[in-house]
Tab-separated table of C-alpha atoms in Angstrom:
chain	number	residue	atom	x	y	z
A	1	MET	CA	-25.093	7.797	-13.164
A	2	LEU	CA	-22.067	6.006	-14.455
A	3	THR	CA	-20.101	7.816	-16.876
A	4	GLN	CA	-20.026	6.543	-20.718
A	5	THR	CA	-16.264	6.300	-20.637
A	6	PRO	CA	-14.573	2.848	-21.538
A	7	PRO	CA	-12.388	1.724	-18.606
A	8	ARG	CA	-9.220	1.754	-18.946
A	9	THR	CA	-7.285	0.053	-15.700
A	10	VAL	CA	-7.804	-3.595	-14.423
A	11	ALA	CA	-9.342	-2.256	-11.582
A	12	GLU	CA	-12.233	-0.040	-13.881
A	13	GLN	CA	-12.937	-3.124	-15.872
A	14	LEU	CA	-13.331	-4.909	-12.267
A	15	ALA	CA	-15.317	-2.210	-10.845
A	16	VAL	CA	-17.976	-2.989	-14.059
A	17	GLN	CA	-17.479	-6.387	-13.476
A	18	ILE	CA	-18.757	-6.446	-9.601
A	19	ARG	CA	-21.713	-4.176	-10.683
A	20	ARG	CA	-22.987	-6.355	-13.576
A	21	ARG	CA	-22.729	-9.563	-11.027
A	22	VAL	CA	-24.785	-7.864	-8.613
A	23	ILE	CA	-27.412	-7.066	-11.019
A	24	GLU	CA	-27.331	-10.663	-12.322
A	25	MET	CA	-28.247	-12.246	-8.388
A	26	SER	CA	-30.657	-9.633	-7.869
A	27	ALA	CA	-32.881	-12.061	-9.654
A	28	SER	CA	-32.702	-14.048	-6.181
A	29	PRO	CA	-36.318	-14.448	-4.784
A	30	ASN	CA	-34.722	-13.887	-1.424
A	31	GLY	CA	-33.609	-10.245	-2.177
A	32	VAL	CA	-30.113	-8.759	-2.581
A	33	HIS	CA	-28.240	-5.716	-0.517
A	34	ILE	CA	-28.243	-3.712	-4.163
A	35	GLY	CA	-27.632	-0.678	-3.028
A	36	GLY	CA	-24.682	-1.360	-0.133
A	37	SER	CA	-22.838	-3.860	-3.118
A	38	LEU	CA	-22.940	-1.680	-5.540
A	39	SER	CA	-21.729	1.694	-3.702
A	40	ILE	CA	-18.576	-0.167	-2.672
A	41	ALA	CA	-17.344	-1.572	-6.113
A	42	ASP	CA	-15.068	0.801	-6.325
A	43	LEU	CA	-13.703	0.356	-3.484
A	44	LEU	CA	-13.349	-3.420	-3.982
A	45	ALA	CA	-12.041	-3.109	-7.053
A	46	VAL	CA	-9.108	-0.975	-6.381
A	47	LEU	CA	-8.419	-3.295	-3.506
A	48	TYR	CA	-8.735	-6.529	-5.348
A	49	ALA	CA	-7.206	-5.371	-8.153
A	50	GLU	CA	-4.129	-3.310	-6.942
A	51	VAL	CA	-3.763	-3.147	-2.924
A	52	LEU	CA	-4.451	-6.600	-1.253
A	53	ARG	CA	-1.815	-9.019	-0.833
A	54	ASP	CA	-2.831	-12.653	-1.606
A	55	PRO	CA	-6.829	-12.146	-0.724
A	56	ALA	CA	-7.470	-15.578	-1.372
A	57	GLY	CA	-5.633	-16.828	1.222
A	58	THR	CA	-3.526	-19.389	-0.641
A	59	GLY	CA	0.067	-18.662	0.420
A	60	PRO	CA	1.913	-18.546	4.091
A	61	SER	CA	-0.610	-16.370	6.440
A	62	ASP	CA	2.068	-14.532	7.764
A	63	ASP	CA	2.957	-11.685	5.588
A	64	ARG	CA	-0.774	-11.576	3.851
A	65	ASP	CA	-3.204	-8.870	4.134
A	66	HIS	CA	-7.079	-9.143	5.563
A	67	LEU	CA	-10.645	-7.878	4.108
A	68	ILE	CA	-13.282	-8.029	6.340
A	69	LEU	CA	-16.442	-6.578	5.438
A	70	SER	CA	-17.720	-5.782	8.371
A	71	LYS	CA	-21.200	-4.508	6.500
A	72	GLY	CA	-21.988	-8.003	6.007
A	73	GLN	CA	-25.079	-7.495	4.126
A	74	ALA	CA	-23.367	-6.566	1.083
A	75	SER	CA	-22.341	-9.407	0.336
A	76	ALA	CA	-23.244	-9.914	-3.190
A	77	GLY	CA	-20.401	-7.815	-3.792
A	78	LEU	CA	-17.638	-9.612	-2.374
A	79	TYR	CA	-18.729	-12.666	-4.248
A	80	ALA	CA	-18.984	-10.814	-7.156
A	81	VAL	CA	-15.613	-9.286	-6.938
A	82	LEU	CA	-14.366	-12.938	-5.215
A	83	ALA	CA	-15.438	-14.677	-8.598
A	84	SER	CA	-14.563	-12.103	-11.279
A	85	THR	CA	-10.923	-12.567	-9.432
A	86	GLY	CA	-11.227	-16.394	-9.400
A	87	ILE	CA	-10.838	-17.122	-5.780
A	88	ILE	CA	-14.669	-18.699	-6.411
A	89	PRO	CA	-16.109	-20.130	-9.720
A	90	GLU	CA	-18.388	-17.763	-11.311
A	91	ALA	CA	-21.311	-20.005	-11.932
A	92	GLU	CA	-21.661	-20.758	-8.038
A	93	LEU	CA	-22.958	-17.003	-8.107
A	94	ALA	CA	-26.298	-18.396	-9.064
A	95	THR	CA	-26.750	-19.948	-6.128
A	96	TYR	CA	-26.607	-17.117	-4.250
A	97	ALA	CA	-28.894	-17.227	-0.908
A	98	GLN	CA	-30.060	-20.479	-1.893
A	99	GLU	CA	-30.439	-23.511	0.180
A	100	ASN	CA	-27.273	-25.301	0.725
A	101	SER	CA	-25.491	-22.589	-0.797
A	102	ARG	CA	-22.164	-21.292	0.301
A	103	LEU	CA	-22.994	-17.688	-0.920
A	104	GLY	CA	-25.275	-16.982	1.995
A	105	GLY	CA	-27.132	-13.330	2.695
A	106	HIS	CA	-24.106	-12.636	5.237
A	107	PRO	CA	-20.520	-13.870	3.966
A	108	MET	CA	-19.166	-17.212	6.229
A	109	LYS	CA	-15.999	-18.348	6.994
A	110	ARG	CA	-15.998	-21.687	4.914
A	111	LEU	CA	-15.834	-19.628	1.520
A	112	PRO	CA	-12.479	-19.428	0.252
A	113	GLY	CA	-11.620	-15.588	0.624
A	114	VAL	CA	-13.534	-15.076	3.324
A	115	ASP	CA	-11.802	-15.289	6.823
A	116	PHE	CA	-14.408	-14.405	9.390
A	117	SER	CA	-18.641	-14.614	9.204
A	118	THR	CA	-19.814	-11.501	9.210
A	119	GLY	CA	-23.235	-9.352	9.352
A	120	ALA	CA	-23.860	-8.924	13.140
A	121	LEU	CA	-23.117	-5.091	12.753
A	122	GLY	CA	-20.025	-3.542	14.775
A	123	HIS	CA	-17.732	-6.905	14.853
A	124	GLY	CA	-16.040	-6.465	11.830
A	125	LEU	CA	-13.192	-3.600	13.304
A	126	PRO	CA	-12.511	-5.264	16.682
A	127	LEU	CA	-11.920	-8.350	14.298
A	128	GLY	CA	-9.754	-6.041	11.739
A	129	LEU	CA	-7.790	-4.417	15.293
A	130	GLY	CA	-7.202	-8.570	16.365
A	131	VAL	CA	-5.630	-9.504	12.963
A	132	ALA	CA	-3.609	-6.314	13.267
A	133	LEU	CA	-2.564	-6.751	16.583
A	134	ALA	CA	-1.952	-10.371	16.344
A	135	GLY	CA	0.366	-9.210	13.027
A	136	ARG	CA	2.661	-6.815	15.114
A	137	ARG	CA	3.011	-9.055	17.882
A	138	PHE	CA	4.645	-11.848	15.862
A	139	GLY	CA	6.441	-9.535	13.777
A	140	HIS	CA	4.522	-10.423	10.382
A	141	ASP	CA	3.508	-7.673	7.647
A	142	LYS	CA	-0.112	-8.308	7.940
A	143	ARG	CA	-2.797	-5.320	7.273
A	144	ALA	CA	-6.324	-5.635	8.437
A	145	PHE	CA	-8.547	-3.328	5.777
A	146	VAL	CA	-11.929	-3.450	7.342
A	147	ILE	CA	-15.013	-2.266	5.239
A	148	LEU	CA	-17.545	-0.156	7.254
A	149	GLY	CA	-21.124	1.113	6.609
A	150	ASP	CA	-22.021	4.648	8.045
A	151	GLY	CA	-25.368	3.077	9.796
A	152	GLU	CA	-22.787	0.613	11.089
A	153	LEU	CA	-21.173	3.481	12.993
A	154	GLN	CA	-24.392	3.921	15.461
A	155	GLU	CA	-23.015	0.603	17.150
A	156	GLY	CA	-20.818	1.495	20.234
A	157	SER	CA	-18.400	-1.517	19.332
A	158	ASN	CA	-16.813	0.138	16.642
A	159	TRP	CA	-15.604	3.280	18.902
A	160	GLU	CA	-14.443	0.940	21.631
A	161	ALA	CA	-12.000	-0.505	19.160
A	162	ALA	CA	-11.352	2.741	17.367
A	163	MET	CA	-10.024	3.875	20.874
A	164	ALA	CA	-8.203	1.026	21.420
A	165	ALA	CA	-6.519	1.073	18.009
A	166	ALA	CA	-5.182	4.212	18.803
A	167	HIS	CA	-4.358	3.587	22.181
A	168	HIS	CA	-2.192	0.220	20.853
A	169	GLY	CA	-0.597	2.442	17.466
A	170	ALA	CA	-2.220	-0.299	15.361
A	171	ASP	CA	-0.886	1.546	11.790
A	172	ASN	CA	-1.768	-1.723	9.984
A	173	LEU	CA	-5.468	-1.034	9.925
A	174	ILE	CA	-7.009	0.884	7.878
A	175	ALA	CA	-10.994	1.215	8.277
A	176	ILE	CA	-13.136	2.146	5.217
A	177	VAL	CA	-16.295	3.535	5.770
A	178	ASP	CA	-19.128	3.291	3.244
A	179	ARG	CA	-20.530	6.671	3.358
A	180	ASN	CA	-23.909	6.323	0.777
A	181	GLY	CA	-25.777	7.779	3.399
A	182	TRP	CA	-28.446	5.248	4.017
A	183	GLN	CA	-29.322	2.301	6.008
A	184	ILE	CA	-32.218	0.303	6.493
A	185	SER	CA	-34.786	2.942	8.285
A	186	GLY	CA	-33.439	5.658	5.823
A	187	ARG	CA	-31.230	8.765	5.618
A	188	THR	CA	-28.486	7.746	8.078
A	189	ASP	CA	-28.253	10.792	9.411
A	190	ASP	CA	-31.912	11.170	10.266
A	191	CYS	CA	-31.434	8.147	12.055
A	192	MET	CA	-28.815	8.936	13.786
A	193	SER	CA	-26.201	12.161	12.825
A	194	LEU	CA	-22.886	10.840	12.495
A	195	GLU	CA	-21.210	14.284	11.947
A	196	PRO	CA	-18.895	16.135	12.294
A	197	LEU	CA	-17.583	12.336	11.186
A	198	THR	CA	-14.105	13.329	10.733
A	199	GLY	CA	-13.913	14.718	13.831
A	200	LYS	CA	-15.236	11.859	15.877
A	201	TRP	CA	-12.513	9.756	13.844
A	202	ALA	CA	-9.664	12.637	14.539
A	203	GLY	CA	-10.863	12.943	18.158
A	204	PHE	CA	-10.191	9.351	18.822
A	205	GLY	CA	-6.667	9.630	17.208
A	206	TRP	CA	-6.792	8.370	14.059
A	207	ARG	CA	-5.462	9.856	10.538
A	208	VAL	CA	-8.369	10.507	8.802
A	209	LEU	CA	-8.807	10.373	4.898
A	210	THR	CA	-11.678	11.637	2.963
A	211	ILE	CA	-12.226	11.214	-0.358
A	212	ASP	CA	-14.882	10.437	-3.555
A	213	GLY	CA	-15.384	6.560	-2.971
A	214	HIS	CA	-16.158	6.026	-6.472
A	215	ASP	CA	-12.550	7.699	-8.130
A	216	HIS	CA	-10.402	5.108	-8.401
A	217	ASP	CA	-7.400	7.722	-8.741
A	218	GLN	CA	-8.219	8.888	-4.738
A	219	ILE	CA	-8.904	5.189	-3.946
A	220	ARG	CA	-5.467	4.306	-4.860
A	221	ALA	CA	-3.826	7.172	-3.054
A	222	ALA	CA	-5.936	6.557	0.263
A	223	LEU	CA	-4.994	2.969	0.304
A	224	THR	CA	-1.675	2.570	-1.460
A	225	GLY	CA	-0.021	5.990	0.237
A	226	PRO	CA	2.418	5.734	3.418
A	227	VAL	CA	0.820	5.257	6.782
A	228	GLU	CA	1.724	7.484	9.667
A	229	PRO	CA	3.491	5.509	12.423
A	230	GLY	CA	1.895	4.921	15.132
A	231	ARG	CA	-1.464	5.651	14.111
A	232	PRO	CA	-4.495	3.583	12.665
A	233	THR	CA	-6.164	4.991	9.106
A	234	VAL	CA	-9.659	5.785	8.743
A	235	VAL	CA	-10.635	6.549	4.855
A	236	ILE	CA	-14.231	7.699	4.992
A	237	ALA	CA	-15.687	7.343	1.373
A	238	ARG	CA	-18.171	9.187	-0.298
A	239	THR	CA	-20.211	6.829	-2.108
A	240	ILE	CA	-23.740	7.036	-3.942
A	241	LYS	CA	-25.995	3.913	-2.837
A	242	ALA	CA	-26.731	2.104	-6.201
A	243	ARG	CA	-24.246	3.938	-8.246
A	244	GLY	CA	-25.251	3.154	-11.956
A	245	VAL	CA	-28.665	1.893	-11.832
A	246	PRO	CA	-31.181	4.253	-12.749
A	247	GLY	CA	-33.790	4.662	-10.508
A	248	LEU	CA	-32.550	3.175	-7.371
A	249	GLU	CA	-29.235	5.133	-6.800
A	250	ASP	CA	-29.366	7.468	-4.011
A	251	THR	CA	-33.184	5.435	-2.740
A	252	LYS	CA	-33.686	3.638	0.327
A	253	GLN	CA	-35.602	0.940	-2.215
A	254	SER	CA	-32.172	-0.387	-3.067
A	255	HIS	CA	-31.295	-1.236	0.421
A	256	SER	CA	-33.052	-4.821	-0.719
A	257	ALA	CA	-34.565	-5.458	-3.942
A	258	THR	CA	-35.371	-8.757	-6.341
A	259	LEU	CA	-34.883	-7.409	-9.822
A	260	ASP	CA	-37.761	-9.034	-12.497
A	261	GLU	CA	-36.338	-9.766	-15.527
A	262	GLN	CA	-37.103	-6.490	-17.050
A	263	ALA	CA	-35.760	-4.351	-14.367
A	264	ARG	CA	-32.075	-6.679	-14.757
A	265	ARG	CA	-32.037	-5.633	-18.566
A	266	ARG	CA	-32.564	-2.119	-17.980
A	267	ALA	CA	-29.803	-1.992	-15.108
A	268	LEU	CA	-27.203	-3.934	-17.803
A	269	ALA	CA	-28.180	-1.450	-20.144
A	270	ALA	CA	-27.271	1.095	-18.012
A	271	LEU	CA	-24.095	-0.240	-17.694
A	272	ALA	CA	-23.461	-1.360	-20.985
A	273	GLY	CA	-21.495	1.786	-22.744
A	274	ASP	CA	-18.791	1.358	-20.078
A	275	GLY	CA	-16.663	-0.543	-22.367
A	276	ALA	CA	-16.340	-3.960	-20.604
């Protein structure tokens, strides 16, 4: 459960807006990946409020940052933050997963603020590495931030990219692992054990940070602190799937669901004491 403390910062208020909008989108009969969208709400909030340079891509492309949602099934969280920051119209959220909508079940490049279509798991980190290396090759000050699911790390393409990133010294590449412990089939470590996860990344030559993925101070410190020259960074963010929604927190059922009106009201009521 979320604590009932009024949000103090812009990022905290943004996190509340993201969660509420994900719940509102859960009316879609096609279902919404509620759990994975809510587990990254705080990460998205700090990124968009305090870290990313020109996330909408409206200015010169040379020195802007790129956010790649490799776990594309959490598109509702991404759409919520894009609407909350004015990159897409808020009213467009009502079209989520409908025919001819720009807001598909996975994000597509045709949407402002989305640089790459994602959803085939294991592709986001290689794309981020390409962005990072291109920036260095042409002398640009761009950074690539890639949000990965923990279950997604069972895809071998991630580790090929991890090995290549360390070899090429891509210190402008930051991977963020949403370590919520669940995937569609069940507990991630029951399906395929990932531990020792920090040791795996370190063994591939990465700088590794482990944080509470719901603590904005820790997120901020990890994403704005100095990089280690010549080494990519991975932030392993310990999170709770569907954080803030009673009955769905830390459950397999939250992976993809449609909430009826009563369930949505209960979920929004649980978020109502946060002051936003």
